[in-house]
JSON list of C-alpha atoms in Angstrom, two decimals:
[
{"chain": "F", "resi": 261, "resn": "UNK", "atom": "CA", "xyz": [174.33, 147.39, 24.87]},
{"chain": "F", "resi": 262, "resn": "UNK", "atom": "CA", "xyz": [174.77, 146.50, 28.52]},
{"chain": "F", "resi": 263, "resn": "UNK", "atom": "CA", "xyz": [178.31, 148.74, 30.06]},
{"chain": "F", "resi": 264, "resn": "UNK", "atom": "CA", "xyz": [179.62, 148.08, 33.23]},
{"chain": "F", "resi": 265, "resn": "UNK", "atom": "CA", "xyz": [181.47, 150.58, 34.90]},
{"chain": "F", "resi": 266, "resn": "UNK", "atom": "CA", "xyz": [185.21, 150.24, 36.22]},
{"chain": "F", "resi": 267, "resn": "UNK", "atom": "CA", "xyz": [183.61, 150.57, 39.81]},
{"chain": "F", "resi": 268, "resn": "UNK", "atom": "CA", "xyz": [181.02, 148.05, 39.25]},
{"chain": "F", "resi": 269, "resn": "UNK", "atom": "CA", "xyz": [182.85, 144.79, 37.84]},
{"chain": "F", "resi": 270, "resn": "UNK", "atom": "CA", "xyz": [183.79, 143.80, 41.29]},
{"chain": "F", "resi": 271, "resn": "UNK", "atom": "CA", "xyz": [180.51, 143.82, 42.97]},
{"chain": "F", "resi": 272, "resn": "UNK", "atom": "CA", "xyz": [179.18, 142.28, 39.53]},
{"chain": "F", "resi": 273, "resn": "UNK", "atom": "CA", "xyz": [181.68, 139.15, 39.66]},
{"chain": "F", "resi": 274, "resn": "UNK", "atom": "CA", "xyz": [181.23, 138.54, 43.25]},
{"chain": "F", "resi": 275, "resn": "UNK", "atom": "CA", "xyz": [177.30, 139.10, 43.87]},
{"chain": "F", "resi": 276, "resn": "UNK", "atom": "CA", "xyz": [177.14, 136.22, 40.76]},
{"chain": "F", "resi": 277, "resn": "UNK", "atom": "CA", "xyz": [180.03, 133.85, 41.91]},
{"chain": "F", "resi": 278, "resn": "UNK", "atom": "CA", "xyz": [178.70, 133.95, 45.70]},
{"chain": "F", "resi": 279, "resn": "UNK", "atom": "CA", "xyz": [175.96, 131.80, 44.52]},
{"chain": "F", "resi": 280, "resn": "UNK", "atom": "CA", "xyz": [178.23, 128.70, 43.30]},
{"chain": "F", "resi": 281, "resn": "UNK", "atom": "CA", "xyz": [180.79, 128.90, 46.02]},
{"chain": "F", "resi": 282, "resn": "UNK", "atom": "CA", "xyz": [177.62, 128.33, 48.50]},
{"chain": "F", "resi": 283, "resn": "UNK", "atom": "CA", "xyz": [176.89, 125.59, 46.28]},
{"chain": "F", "resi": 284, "resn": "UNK", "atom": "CA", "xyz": [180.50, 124.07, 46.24]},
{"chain": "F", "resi": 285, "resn": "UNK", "atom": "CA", "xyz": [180.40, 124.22, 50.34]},
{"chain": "F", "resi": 286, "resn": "UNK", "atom": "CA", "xyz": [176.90, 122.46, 50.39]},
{"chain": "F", "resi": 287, "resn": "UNK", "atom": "CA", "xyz": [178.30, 119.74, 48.04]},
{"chain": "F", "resi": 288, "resn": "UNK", "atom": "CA", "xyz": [181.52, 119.79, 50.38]},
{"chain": "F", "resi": 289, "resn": "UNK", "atom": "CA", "xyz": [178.89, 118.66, 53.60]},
{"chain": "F", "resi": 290, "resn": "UNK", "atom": "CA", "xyz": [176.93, 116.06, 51.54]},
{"chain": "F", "resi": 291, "resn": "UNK", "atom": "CA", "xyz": [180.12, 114.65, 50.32]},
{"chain": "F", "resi": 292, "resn": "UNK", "atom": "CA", "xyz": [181.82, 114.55, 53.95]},
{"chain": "F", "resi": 293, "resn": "UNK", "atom": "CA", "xyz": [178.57, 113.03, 55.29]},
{"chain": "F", "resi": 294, "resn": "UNK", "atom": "CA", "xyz": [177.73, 110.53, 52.53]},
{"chain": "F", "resi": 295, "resn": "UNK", "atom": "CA", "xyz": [181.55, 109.62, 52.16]},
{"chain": "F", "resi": 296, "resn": "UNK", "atom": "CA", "xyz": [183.05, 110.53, 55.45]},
{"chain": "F", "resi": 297, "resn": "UNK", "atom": "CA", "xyz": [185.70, 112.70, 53.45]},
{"chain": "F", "resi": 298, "resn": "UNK", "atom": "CA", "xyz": [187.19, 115.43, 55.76]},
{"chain": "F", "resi": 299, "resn": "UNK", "atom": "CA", "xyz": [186.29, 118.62, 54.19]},
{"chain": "F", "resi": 300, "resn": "UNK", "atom": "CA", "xyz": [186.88, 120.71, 56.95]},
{"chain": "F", "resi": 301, "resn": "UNK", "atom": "CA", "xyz": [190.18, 122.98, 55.80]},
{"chain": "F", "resi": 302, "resn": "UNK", "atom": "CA", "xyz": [187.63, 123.19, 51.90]},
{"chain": "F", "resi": 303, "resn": "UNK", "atom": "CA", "xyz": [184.59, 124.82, 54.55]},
{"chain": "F", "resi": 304, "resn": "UNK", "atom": "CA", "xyz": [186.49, 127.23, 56.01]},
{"chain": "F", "resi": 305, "resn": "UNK", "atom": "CA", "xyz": [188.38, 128.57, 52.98]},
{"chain": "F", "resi": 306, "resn": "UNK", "atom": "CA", "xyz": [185.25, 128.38, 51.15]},
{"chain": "F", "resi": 307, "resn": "UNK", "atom": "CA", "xyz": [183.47, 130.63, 54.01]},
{"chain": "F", "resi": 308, "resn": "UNK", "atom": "CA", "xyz": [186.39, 132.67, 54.02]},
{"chain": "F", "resi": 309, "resn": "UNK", "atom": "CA", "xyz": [186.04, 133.57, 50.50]},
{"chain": "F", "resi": 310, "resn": "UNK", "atom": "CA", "xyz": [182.46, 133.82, 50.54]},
{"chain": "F", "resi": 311, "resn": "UNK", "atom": "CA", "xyz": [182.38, 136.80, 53.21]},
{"chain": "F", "resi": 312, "resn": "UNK", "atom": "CA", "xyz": [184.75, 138.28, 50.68]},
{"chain": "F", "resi": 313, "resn": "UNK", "atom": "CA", "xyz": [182.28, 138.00, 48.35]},
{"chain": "F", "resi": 314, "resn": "UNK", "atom": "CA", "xyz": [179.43, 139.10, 50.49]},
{"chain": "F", "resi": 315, "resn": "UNK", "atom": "CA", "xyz": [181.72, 142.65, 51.15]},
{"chain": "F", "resi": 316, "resn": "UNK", "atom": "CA", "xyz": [182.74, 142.90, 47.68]},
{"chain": "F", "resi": 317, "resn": "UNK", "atom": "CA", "xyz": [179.02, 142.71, 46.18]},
{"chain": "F", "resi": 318, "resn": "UNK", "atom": "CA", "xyz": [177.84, 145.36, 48.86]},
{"chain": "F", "resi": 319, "resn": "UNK", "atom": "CA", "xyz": [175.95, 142.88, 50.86]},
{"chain": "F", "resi": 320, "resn": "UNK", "atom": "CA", "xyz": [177.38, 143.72, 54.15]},
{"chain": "F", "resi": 321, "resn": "UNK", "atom": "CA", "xyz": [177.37, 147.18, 53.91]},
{"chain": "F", "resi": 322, "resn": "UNK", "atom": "CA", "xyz": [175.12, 147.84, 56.75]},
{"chain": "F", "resi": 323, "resn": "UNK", "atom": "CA", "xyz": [176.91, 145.40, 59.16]},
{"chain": "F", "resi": 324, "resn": "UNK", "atom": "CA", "xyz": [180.18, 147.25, 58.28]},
{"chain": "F", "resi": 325, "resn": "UNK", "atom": "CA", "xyz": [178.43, 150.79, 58.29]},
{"chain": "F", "resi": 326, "resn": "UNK", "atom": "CA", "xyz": [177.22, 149.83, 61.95]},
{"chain": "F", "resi": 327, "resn": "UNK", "atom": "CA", "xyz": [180.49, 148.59, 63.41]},
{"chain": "F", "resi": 328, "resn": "UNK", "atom": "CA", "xyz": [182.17, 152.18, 61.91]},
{"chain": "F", "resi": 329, "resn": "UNK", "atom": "CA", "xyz": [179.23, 153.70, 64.37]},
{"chain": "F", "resi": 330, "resn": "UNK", "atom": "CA", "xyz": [177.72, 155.08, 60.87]},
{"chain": "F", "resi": 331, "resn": "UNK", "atom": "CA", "xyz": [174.09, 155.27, 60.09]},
{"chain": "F", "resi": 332, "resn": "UNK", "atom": "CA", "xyz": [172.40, 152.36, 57.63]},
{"chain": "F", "resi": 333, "resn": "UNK", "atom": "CA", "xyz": [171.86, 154.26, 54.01]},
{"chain": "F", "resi": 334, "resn": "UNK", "atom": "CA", "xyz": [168.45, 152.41, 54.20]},
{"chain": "F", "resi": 335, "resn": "UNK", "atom": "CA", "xyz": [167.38, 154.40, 56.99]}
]
């Protein structure tokens, strides 16, 4: 059996629901330029919540190590 920890059910939900929300914005452009729907206000909330995502899952870890003046842990 498969446990999660109570640390790692954050980074687990948003390293797997990053995927469709990049999919949602990508069918928000084809939409807009097939339909000429404005989808503009959807893009940005959608980006929004996708760098959430990105910092939740420990994907930007480096970028956010580097702007504290911290070395990368890949190094």
């Amino acid at each position: 059996m498969h446990n999660l920890q109570e640390w790692q059910r954050t980074e687990v939900v948003a390293r797997h629901g990053v995927a469709a929300l990049i999919v949602l914005r990508e069918l928000c452009n084809r939409i807009d330029a097939y339909l000429g729907w404005d989808f503009g206000a959807w893009e940005e909330t959608i980006d929004v919540v996708i760098e959430q995502c990105f910092v939740a899952a420990g994907m930007a870890d480096d970028k956010i190590r580097e702007h504290l003046g911290l070395k990368s842990q890949r190094s």
